[in-house]
DNA sequence: GAATTTGCCTAATTATATTAGGTACAGTTA
DNA sequence: TAACTGTACCTAATATAATTAGGCAAATTC
């Protein structure tokens, strides 16, 4: 029989596609193997175990989002940048729900440190320079924005907003307006930004 | 042999305890059966399947949080109420990380409608009356607050904030200050609140 | 105390995760 | 091109989890 040409990259890609199709929590080694046209034990030449499969999808998602965030932020500042970054997360989550769920997979500290996670923090911090917040307020604002973006996207994706008429696009725009306004008029903000 | 006295309530309680101890995603029927001192198939007299086990834990968590939220909101208004509600979620997540994770488990629409989920929306809406926002801004604010609370708590719990020195308690207080400020000074707010 | 219900059991099936060890294909050297 | 070597993928086997079928004994009802 011809060899299938499995690599850890192809395994990861197949797992990511599967996650978007059937949900991250339903991704299994056997499903990935089936999709690649090999038997399940063959995967273990390329990945250590089933957990690593999920970790790899998480790392892929974090990196894809960071790349898109970097592209979206280029040449933007202030509210323009805030809206661009926020929309990267929201759009990514809608386009790739399984990968987005994977990006919330709990990584061990060393893996998390080497992941694209810190890039997200850095980019949010860079964006906030346009709001002229002193430390430690800038750190607090990074956490608020990270939480607000993720929380909104996560609740919208899980259907928590479906019971109400109001368009989720409109609420999203309102939320970003409000966050921008809050950061611009925050008491901690230095005078004369 | 004496009967173990298994009921769906005891199964749910055992699953919830297990979730807090080992993580919601590691809760299995066999682990619950082991904890209850019965064989795994015995569970299926009380629950339909493994998914229902998770759904029941999710419903329990949503209800416990709603009850605590109702108690915390009693007699409070304005920022006081906002902080009280937010802290219910954060404290619950820290005390019961597995149950909190369960509360994010995706329910089918009918189950979600019968769950305590809508109570959370109602309570947030009630809280926002103190901010005097007209519709549809009130709905938008419900979504922003829900997202911000959940997102912050979720990121903090998953360790995303561990890389930075700044106390997460302090950032949390800052975030609540900021949200309160934003809602009080939002352009959409009616004059003379 | 007999009849009935039912709670929990054993046995068996299917799917997933994983290890051990074999075979044949691919690339390298002669 | 034939032999050599590495390794990609396989089969076989084990453990755990989810689930169904069917049986026995304990609890409940009369």
Short mmCIF file of C-alpha atoms (C1' of nucleotides) in Angstrom, two decimals:
data_model
loop_
_atom_site.label_atom_id
_atom_site.label_comp_id
_atom_site.label_asym_id
_atom_site.label_seq_id
_atom_site.Cartn_x
_atom_site.Cartn_y
_atom_site.Cartn_z
CA UNK A 1 0.00 0.00 0.00
CA UNK A 2 1.11 3.55 -0.71
CA UNK A 3 1.99 5.60 2.33
CA UNK A 4 -0.47 8.26 3.33
CA UNK A 5 2.14 10.89 4.09
CA UNK A 6 0.96 11.74 7.55
CA UNK A 7 2.79 14.48 9.41
CA UNK A 8 2.02 16.19 12.68
CA UNK A 9 1.03 19.27 10.63
CA UNK A 10 -1.52 17.31 8.60
CA UNK A 11 -2.83 15.68 11.75
CA UNK A 12 -3.27 19.09 13.34
CA UNK A 13 -4.95 20.53 10.27
CA UNK A 14 -7.35 17.58 10.05
CA UNK A 15 -8.18 17.91 13.74
CA UNK A 16 -8.82 21.65 13.33
CA UNK A 17 -11.13 21.10 10.36
CA UNK A 18 -12.95 18.39 12.27
CA UNK A 19 -13.32 20.69 15.27
CA UNK A 20 -15.01 23.34 13.12
CA UNK A 21 -17.33 20.73 11.62
CA UNK A 22 -18.41 18.66 14.63
CA UNK A 23 -17.19 20.65 17.65
CA UNK A 24 -13.88 20.71 19.46
CA UNK A 25 -14.97 18.36 22.23
CA UNK A 26 -15.96 15.70 19.72
CA UNK A 27 -12.56 15.57 18.06
CA UNK A 28 -11.10 12.12 18.63
CA UNK A 29 -7.99 10.38 17.41
CA UNK A 30 -10.01 7.81 15.54
CA UNK A 31 -12.02 10.47 13.72
CA UNK A 32 -8.84 12.23 12.68
CA UNK A 33 -7.28 8.95 11.55
CA UNK A 34 -10.40 8.12 9.55
CA UNK A 35 -10.25 11.50 7.85
CA UNK A 36 -6.60 11.00 6.96
CA UNK A 37 -7.23 7.50 5.65
CA UNK A 38 -4.99 5.73 8.15
CA UNK A 39 -5.52 3.51 11.16
CA UNK A 40 -5.64 5.17 14.55
CA UNK A 41 -2.37 3.76 15.97
CA UNK A 42 -0.52 5.35 13.06
CA UNK A 43 -1.17 8.75 14.58
CA UNK A 44 0.99 7.93 17.56
CA UNK A 45 4.10 8.16 15.41
CA UNK A 46 3.34 11.85 14.98
CA UNK A 47 1.67 12.92 18.23
CA UNK A 48 2.28 11.72 21.78
CA UNK A 49 -1.34 11.28 22.84
CA UNK A 50 -4.89 12.49 22.41
CA UNK A 51 -4.31 15.50 24.64
CA UNK A 52 -1.46 16.71 22.42
CA UNK A 53 -3.86 16.62 19.50
CA UNK A 54 -6.06 19.15 21.28
CA UNK A 55 -3.11 21.23 22.42
CA UNK A 56 -1.91 21.47 18.82
CA UNK A 57 -5.28 22.71 17.62
CA UNK A 58 -5.31 25.24 20.45
CA UNK A 59 -1.86 26.51 19.47
CA UNK A 60 -2.90 26.72 15.83
CA UNK A 61 -5.99 28.74 16.69
CA UNK A 62 -4.07 31.13 18.96
CA UNK A 63 -1.52 31.68 16.22
CA UNK A 64 -4.04 32.19 13.44
CA UNK A 65 -5.91 34.70 15.55
CA UNK A 66 -2.71 36.51 16.52
CA UNK A 67 -1.66 36.76 12.86
CA UNK A 68 -5.03 38.12 11.86
CA UNK A 69 -4.99 40.52 14.80
CA UNK A 70 -1.57 41.82 13.80
CA UNK A 71 -2.75 42.39 10.24
CA UNK A 72 -5.92 44.10 11.41
CA UNK A 73 -4.09 46.44 13.79
CA UNK A 74 -1.52 47.56 11.25
CA UNK A 75 -1.94 51.28 10.65
CA UNK A 76 -4.84 51.66 13.05
CA UNK A 77 -5.09 53.45 16.37
CA UNK A 78 -7.64 54.47 18.96
CA UNK A 79 -11.18 53.24 18.57
CA UNK A 80 -10.43 52.12 15.04
CA UNK A 81 -7.85 49.69 16.41
CA UNK A 82 -10.09 48.54 19.23
CA UNK A 83 -12.93 47.71 16.85
CA UNK A 84 -10.56 45.99 14.42
CA UNK A 85 -9.05 43.77 17.10
CA UNK A 86 -12.40 42.91 18.62
CA UNK A 87 -13.78 41.97 15.22
CA UNK A 88 -10.86 39.66 14.53
CA UNK A 89 -11.87 37.55 17.52
CA UNK A 90 -15.56 37.64 16.77
CA UNK A 91 -15.15 36.87 13.08
CA UNK A 92 -12.68 34.09 13.77
CA UNK A 93 -15.06 32.52 16.28
CA UNK A 94 -17.90 32.55 13.76
CA UNK A 95 -15.79 31.24 10.91
CA UNK A 96 -13.99 28.64 13.02
CA UNK A 97 -16.11 27.81 16.06
CA UNK A 98 -14.22 24.61 16.81
CA UNK A 99 -10.83 26.27 16.64
CA UNK A 100 -12.10 29.14 18.74
CA UNK A 101 -13.25 26.66 21.40
CA UNK A 102 -9.83 25.02 21.14
CA UNK A 103 -8.15 28.35 21.85
CA UNK A 104 -9.76 28.24 25.30
CA UNK A 105 -8.25 24.80 26.01
CA UNK A 106 -6.22 24.95 29.19
CA UNK A 107 -2.51 24.74 28.40
CA UNK A 108 0.19 23.99 30.93
CA UNK A 109 2.12 27.15 31.88
CA UNK A 110 5.24 26.43 29.79
CA UNK A 111 3.22 25.65 26.67
CA UNK A 112 1.08 28.72 27.24
CA UNK A 113 4.19 30.87 27.55
CA UNK A 114 5.52 29.59 24.20
CA UNK A 115 2.14 29.93 22.52
CA UNK A 116 0.81 32.97 20.67
CA UNK A 117 -1.13 33.84 23.84
CA UNK A 118 1.36 36.50 24.97
CA UNK A 119 1.16 38.11 21.53
CA UNK A 120 -2.53 38.75 22.13
CA UNK A 121 -1.76 40.47 25.41
CA UNK A 122 0.97 42.55 23.73
CA UNK A 123 -1.34 43.64 20.93
CA UNK A 124 -4.07 44.65 23.34
CA UNK A 125 -1.47 46.60 25.28
CA UNK A 126 -0.27 48.27 22.08
CA UNK A 127 -3.84 49.23 21.21
CA UNK A 128 -4.30 50.74 24.64
CA UNK A 129 -1.39 53.12 24.14
CA UNK A 130 -3.85 55.13 22.10
CA UNK A 131 -5.89 55.58 25.29
CA UNK A 132 -3.00 56.87 27.31
CA UNK A 133 -3.63 54.92 30.49
CA UNK A 134 -0.93 54.82 33.18
CA UNK A 135 0.07 51.54 34.80
CA UNK A 136 -1.38 49.58 36.48
CA UNK A 137 -4.55 50.73 34.77
CA UNK A 138 -3.24 49.59 31.42
CA UNK A 139 -2.90 46.04 32.73
CA UNK A 140 -6.37 46.24 34.20
CA UNK A 141 -7.70 47.45 30.87
CA UNK A 142 -5.97 44.59 29.03
CA UNK A 143 -7.78 42.19 31.31
CA UNK A 144 -11.12 43.93 30.97
CA UNK A 145 -10.93 44.03 27.19
CA UNK A 146 -9.71 40.42 26.93
CA UNK A 147 -12.53 39.29 29.17
CA UNK A 148 -15.19 41.40 27.46
CA UNK A 149 -14.22 40.31 23.94
CA UNK A 150 -13.97 36.65 24.85
CA UNK A 151 -17.05 36.66 27.03
CA UNK A 152 -19.30 38.34 24.49
CA UNK A 153 -18.08 36.15 21.64
CA UNK A 154 -18.38 33.05 23.76
CA UNK A 155 -21.92 33.80 24.93
CA UNK A 156 -23.04 34.77 21.43
CA UNK A 157 -21.55 31.59 19.98
CA UNK A 158 -23.18 29.37 22.57
CA UNK A 159 -26.56 30.88 21.75
CA UNK A 160 -27.11 32.77 25.01
CA UNK A 161 -28.30 35.85 23.11
CA UNK A 162 -30.81 34.08 20.88
CA UNK A 163 -33.79 34.59 23.19
CA UNK A 164 -33.85 38.34 22.59
CA UNK A 165 -34.89 40.08 19.38
CA UNK A 166 -32.12 42.69 19.29
CA UNK A 167 -29.46 42.10 16.65
CA UNK A 168 -26.21 40.80 18.12
CA UNK A 169 -24.29 42.93 15.61
CA UNK A 170 -25.93 46.04 17.03
CA UNK A 171 -25.25 45.01 20.62
CA UNK A 172 -21.64 44.29 19.68
CA UNK A 173 -21.23 47.74 18.17
CA UNK A 174 -22.82 49.26 21.27
CA UNK A 175 -20.49 47.31 23.55
CA UNK A 176 -17.41 48.48 21.63
CA UNK A 177 -18.67 52.06 21.69
CA UNK A 178 -19.16 51.78 25.41
CA UNK A 179 -15.73 50.28 26.08
CA UNK A 180 -14.09 52.93 23.93
CA UNK A 181 -15.99 55.64 25.74
CA UNK A 182 -15.11 54.14 29.13
CA UNK A 183 -11.39 53.99 28.35
CA UNK A 184 -11.34 57.50 26.91
CA UNK A 185 -13.11 59.06 29.88
CA UNK A 186 -11.70 56.90 32.63
CA UNK A 187 -10.65 58.87 35.73
CA UNK A 188 -7.24 57.20 35.74
CA UNK A 189 -6.46 58.52 32.29
CA UNK A 190 -3.66 61.07 32.19
CA UNK A 191 -4.68 64.61 31.26
CA UNK A 192 -4.06 65.86 27.72
CA UNK A 193 -3.84 62.53 25.82
CA UNK B 1 -26.82 -6.63 49.36
CA UNK B 2 -28.35 -3.42 50.69
CA UNK B 3 -29.46 -0.97 48.06
CA UNK B 4 -27.33 2.09 47.62
CA UNK B 5 -30.27 4.47 47.34
CA UNK B 6 -29.23 6.10 44.13
CA UNK B 7 -31.44 8.89 42.83
CA UNK B 8 -30.95 11.31 39.97
CA UNK B 9 -30.35 14.02 42.58
CA UNK B 10 -27.55 12.06 44.24
CA UNK B 11 -26.06 11.25 40.83
CA UNK B 12 -26.09 14.95 39.95
CA UNK B 13 -24.59 15.96 43.26
CA UNK B 14 -21.81 13.37 42.95
CA UNK B 15 -21.08 14.52 39.39
CA UNK B 16 -20.94 18.15 40.53
CA UNK B 17 -18.53 17.36 43.36
CA UNK B 18 -16.40 15.35 40.99
CA UNK B 19 -16.39 18.22 38.49
CA UNK B 20 -15.05 20.59 41.14
CA UNK B 21 -12.37 18.09 42.11
CA UNK B 22 -11.07 16.81 38.78
CA UNK B 23 -12.57 19.16 36.18
CA UNK B 24 -15.90 19.11 34.39
CA UNK B 25 -14.54 17.53 31.20
CA UNK B 26 -13.17 14.57 33.17
CA UNK B 27 -16.50 13.70 34.74
CA UNK B 28 -17.50 10.24 33.49
CA UNK B 29 -20.32 7.89 34.29
CA UNK B 30 -17.96 5.30 35.67
CA UNK B 31 -16.27 7.80 38.00
CA UNK B 32 -19.67 8.90 39.32
CA UNK B 33 -20.77 5.28 39.77
CA UNK B 34 -17.53 4.50 41.62
CA UNK B 35 -18.09 7.44 43.93
CA UNK B 36 -21.64 6.30 44.66
CA UNK B 37 -20.52 2.72 45.26
CA UNK B 38 -22.57 1.20 42.47
CA UNK B 39 -21.78 -0.30 39.09
CA UNK B 40 -21.91 1.96 36.09
CA UNK B 41 -24.98 0.45 34.39
CA UNK B 42 -27.00 1.19 37.52
CA UNK B 43 -26.83 4.87 36.68
CA UNK B 44 -28.92 4.36 33.58
CA UNK B 45 -32.00 3.77 35.71
CA UNK B 46 -31.70 7.39 36.84
CA UNK B 47 -30.24 9.24 33.88
CA UNK B 48 -30.75 8.68 30.17
CA UNK B 49 -27.13 8.94 29.08
CA UNK B 50 -23.76 10.51 29.78
CA UNK B 51 -24.77 13.78 28.20
CA UNK B 52 -27.72 14.14 30.55
CA UNK B 53 -25.29 13.82 33.44
CA UNK B 54 -23.46 16.91 32.21
CA UNK B 55 -26.69 18.75 31.47
CA UNK B 56 -27.86 18.13 35.02
CA UNK B 57 -24.66 19.53 36.48
CA UNK B 58 -25.01 22.56 34.20
CA UNK B 59 -28.59 23.13 35.37
CA UNK B 60 -27.55 22.76 39.01
CA UNK B 61 -24.77 25.31 38.59
CA UNK B 62 -27.02 27.80 36.81
CA UNK B 63 -29.60 27.45 39.58
CA UNK B 64 -27.13 27.75 42.44
CA UNK B 65 -25.65 30.86 40.86
CA UNK B 66 -29.08 32.36 40.24
CA UNK B 67 -30.10 31.76 43.85
CA UNK B 68 -26.92 33.34 45.16
CA UNK B 69 -27.34 36.23 42.74
CA UNK B 70 -30.90 36.84 43.92
CA UNK B 71 -29.75 36.86 47.54
CA UNK B 72 -26.85 39.19 46.76
CA UNK B 73 -29.03 41.66 44.85
CA UNK B 74 -31.69 41.91 47.53
CA UNK B 75 -31.77 45.46 48.85
CA UNK B 76 -28.98 46.68 46.60
CA UNK B 77 -29.03 49.11 43.69
CA UNK B 78 -26.66 50.96 41.39
CA UNK B 79 -22.98 50.17 41.57
CA UNK B 80 -23.51 48.29 44.80
CA UNK B 81 -25.77 45.84 42.97
CA UNK B 82 -23.42 45.59 40.00
CA UNK B 83 -20.47 44.68 42.21
CA UNK B 84 -22.55 42.23 44.24
CA UNK B 85 -23.79 40.39 41.15
CA UNK B 86 -20.36 40.30 39.54
CA UNK B 87 -18.82 38.90 42.71
CA UNK B 88 -21.39 36.14 42.90
CA UNK B 89 -20.16 34.81 39.57
CA UNK B 90 -16.49 35.26 40.37
CA UNK B 91 -16.75 33.72 43.83
CA UNK B 92 -18.82 30.83 42.57
CA UNK B 93 -16.29 30.11 39.84
CA UNK B 94 -13.45 30.03 42.36
CA UNK B 95 -15.31 27.92 44.87
CA UNK B 96 -16.78 25.57 42.26
CA UNK B 97 -14.60 25.65 39.13
CA UNK B 98 -16.06 22.42 37.76
CA UNK B 99 -19.64 23.55 38.21
CA UNK B 100 -18.81 26.93 36.72
CA UNK B 101 -17.36 25.19 33.66
CA UNK B 102 -20.53 23.09 33.55
CA UNK B 103 -22.66 26.23 33.49
CA UNK B 104 -21.10 27.02 30.09
CA UNK B 105 -22.15 23.61 28.71
CA UNK B 106 -24.21 24.10 25.59
CA UNK B 107 -27.86 23.24 26.27
CA UNK B 108 -30.46 22.66 23.61
CA UNK B 109 -32.83 25.64 23.28
CA UNK B 110 -35.78 24.09 25.15
CA UNK B 111 -33.63 23.01 28.09
CA UNK B 112 -31.92 26.39 28.15
CA UNK B 113 -35.31 28.11 28.22
CA UNK B 114 -36.41 26.04 31.24
CA UNK B 115 -33.08 26.51 33.01
CA UNK B 116 -32.14 29.26 35.42
CA UNK B 117 -30.38 31.00 32.51
CA UNK B 118 -33.23 33.45 31.88
CA UNK B 119 -33.20 34.38 35.58
CA UNK B 120 -29.66 35.61 35.16
CA UNK B 121 -30.70 37.82 32.27
CA UNK B 122 -33.64 39.14 34.29
CA UNK B 123 -31.47 39.95 37.26
CA UNK B 124 -28.93 41.77 35.15
CA UNK B 125 -31.80 43.69 33.58
CA UNK B 126 -33.17 44.53 37.01
CA UNK B 127 -29.76 45.77 38.12
CA UNK B 128 -29.55 47.97 35.05
CA UNK B 129 -32.75 49.78 35.95
CA UNK B 130 -30.57 51.69 38.37
CA UNK B 131 -28.65 53.01 35.37
CA UNK B 132 -31.72 54.27 33.60
CA UNK B 133 -30.87 53.05 30.10
CA UNK B 134 -33.58 53.14 27.41
CA UNK B 135 -34.15 50.13 25.17
CA UNK B 136 -32.47 48.74 23.17
CA UNK B 137 -29.45 49.96 25.12
CA UNK B 138 -30.54 48.03 28.17
CA UNK B 139 -30.41 44.79 26.19
CA UNK B 140 -27.02 45.74 24.83
CA UNK B 141 -25.81 46.44 28.35
CA UNK B 142 -27.12 43.08 29.58
CA UNK B 143 -25.01 41.43 26.88
CA UNK B 144 -21.94 43.52 27.60
CA UNK B 145 -22.09 42.83 31.33
CA UNK B 146 -22.79 39.14 30.86
CA UNK B 147 -19.87 38.87 28.48
CA UNK B 148 -17.51 40.93 30.60
CA UNK B 149 -18.28 39.05 33.83
CA UNK B 150 -18.05 35.65 32.22
CA UNK B 151 -15.01 36.49 30.13
CA UNK B 152 -12.99 37.94 32.99
CA UNK B 153 -13.85 35.08 35.34
CA UNK B 154 -13.17 32.53 32.65
CA UNK B 155 -9.77 33.96 31.70
CA UNK B 156 -8.76 34.38 35.33
CA UNK B 157 -9.78 30.81 36.13
CA UNK B 158 -7.90 29.38 33.17
CA UNK B 159 -4.75 31.14 34.30
CA UNK B 160 -4.51 33.69 31.50
CA UNK B 161 -3.73 36.46 33.98
CA UNK B 162 -0.96 34.65 35.85
CA UNK B 163 1.87 36.03 33.71
CA UNK B 164 1.45 39.55 35.03
CA UNK B 165 2.28 40.76 38.55
CA UNK B 166 -0.83 42.89 39.09
CA UNK B 167 -3.35 41.44 41.54
CA UNK B 168 -6.40 40.03 39.81
CA UNK B 169 -8.56 41.34 42.64
CA UNK B 170 -7.38 44.87 41.89
CA UNK B 171 -7.97 44.46 38.15
CA UNK B 172 -11.42 43.11 38.88
CA UNK B 173 -12.29 46.11 41.05
CA UNK B 174 -10.95 48.40 38.31
CA UNK B 175 -13.04 46.62 35.67
CA UNK B 176 -16.21 46.96 37.73
CA UNK B 177 -15.45 50.63 38.38
CA UNK B 178 -14.98 51.13 34.68
CA UNK B 179 -18.17 49.35 33.69
CA UNK B 180 -20.14 51.28 36.29
CA UNK B 181 -18.64 54.53 35.05
CA UNK B 182 -19.36 53.59 31.44
CA UNK B 183 -23.01 52.79 32.13
CA UNK B 184 -23.52 55.93 34.21
CA UNK B 185 -22.00 58.24 31.62
CA UNK B 186 -23.16 56.48 28.47
CA UNK B 187 -24.49 58.85 25.79
CA UNK B 188 -27.65 56.78 25.41
CA UNK B 189 -28.58 57.30 29.04
CA UNK B 190 -31.63 59.44 29.56
CA UNK B 191 -31.03 62.80 31.13
CA UNK B 192 -31.74 63.30 34.82
CA UNK B 193 -31.46 59.66 35.99
"C1'" DG C 1 -47.53 -13.62 53.51
"C1'" DA C 2 -48.15 -13.33 48.38
"C1'" DA C 3 -47.71 -10.34 44.42
"C1'" DT C 4 -45.64 -6.73 42.13
"C1'" DT C 5 -42.58 -3.29 41.28
"C1'" DT C 6 -38.01 -1.81 40.74
"C1'" DG C 7 -33.17 -1.05 42.14
"C1'" DC C 8 -28.98 -2.88 41.26
"C1'" DC C 9 -26.44 -6.62 39.30
"C1'" DT C 10 -23.82 -9.51 35.53
"C1'" DA C 11 -22.89 -10.14 30.77
"C1'" DA C 12 -22.08 -8.42 26.45
"C1'" DT C 13 -21.26 -4.77 22.62
"C1'" DT C 14 -19.18 -0.76 20.65
"C1'" DA C 15 -15.89 3.15 20.54
"C1'" DT C 16 -11.70 5.41 22.06
"C1'" DA C 17 -6.86 5.62 23.71
"C1'" DT C 18 -2.73 3.41 23.79
"C1'" DT C 19 1.36 -0.02 23.57
"C1'" DA C 20 4.03 -3.71 21.31
"C1'" DG C 21 5.83 -5.61 17.58
"C1'" DG C 22 5.81 -6.83 12.49
"C1'" DT C 23 6.09 -5.75 7.31
"C1'" DA C 24 6.92 -3.37 3.41
"C1'" DC C 25 8.00 0.81 1.20
"C1'" DA C 26 11.52 4.85 0.38
"C1'" DG C 27 15.88 6.68 0.22
"C1'" DT C 28 20.88 5.61 0.35
"C1'" DT C 29 24.88 3.34 -0.82
"C1'" DA C 30 27.60 0.18 -3.58
"C1'" DT D 1 20.18 -2.37 -10.04
"C1'" DA D 2 20.66 -5.04 -5.90
"C1'" DA D 3 21.44 -4.87 -1.04
"C1'" DC D 4 20.94 -1.95 3.27
"C1'" DT D 5 18.68 0.79 6.44
"C1'" DG D 6 15.22 3.54 8.44
"C1'" DT D 7 10.60 4.34 9.25
"C1'" DA D 8 5.72 4.82 7.97
"C1'" DC D 9 1.95 2.29 8.56
"C1'" DC D 10 -0.09 -2.01 9.83
"C1'" DT D 11 -2.22 -5.89 12.96
"C1'" DA D 12 -2.94 -7.52 17.54
"C1'" DA D 13 -3.97 -6.72 22.05
"C1'" DT D 14 -5.33 -4.18 26.49
"C1'" DA D 15 -7.84 -0.76 29.33
"C1'" DT D 16 -11.48 2.47 30.04
"C1'" DA D 17 -15.99 4.44 28.90
"C1'" DA D 18 -20.85 4.30 27.22
"C1'" DT D 19 -24.67 1.61 26.66
"C1'" DT D 20 -28.27 -2.31 26.17
"C1'" DA D 21 -30.42 -6.69 27.67
"C1'" DG D 22 -31.94 -9.47 30.96
"C1'" DG D 23 -31.93 -11.51 35.83
"C1'" DC D 24 -32.41 -11.60 40.98
"C1'" DA D 25 -33.50 -9.84 45.22
"C1'" DA D 26 -35.11 -6.18 48.00
"C1'" DA D 27 -38.76 -2.99 48.87
"C1'" DT D 28 -43.54 -1.96 48.53
"C1'" DT D 29 -48.34 -2.95 48.22
"C1'" DC D 30 -52.28 -5.53 49.17
#
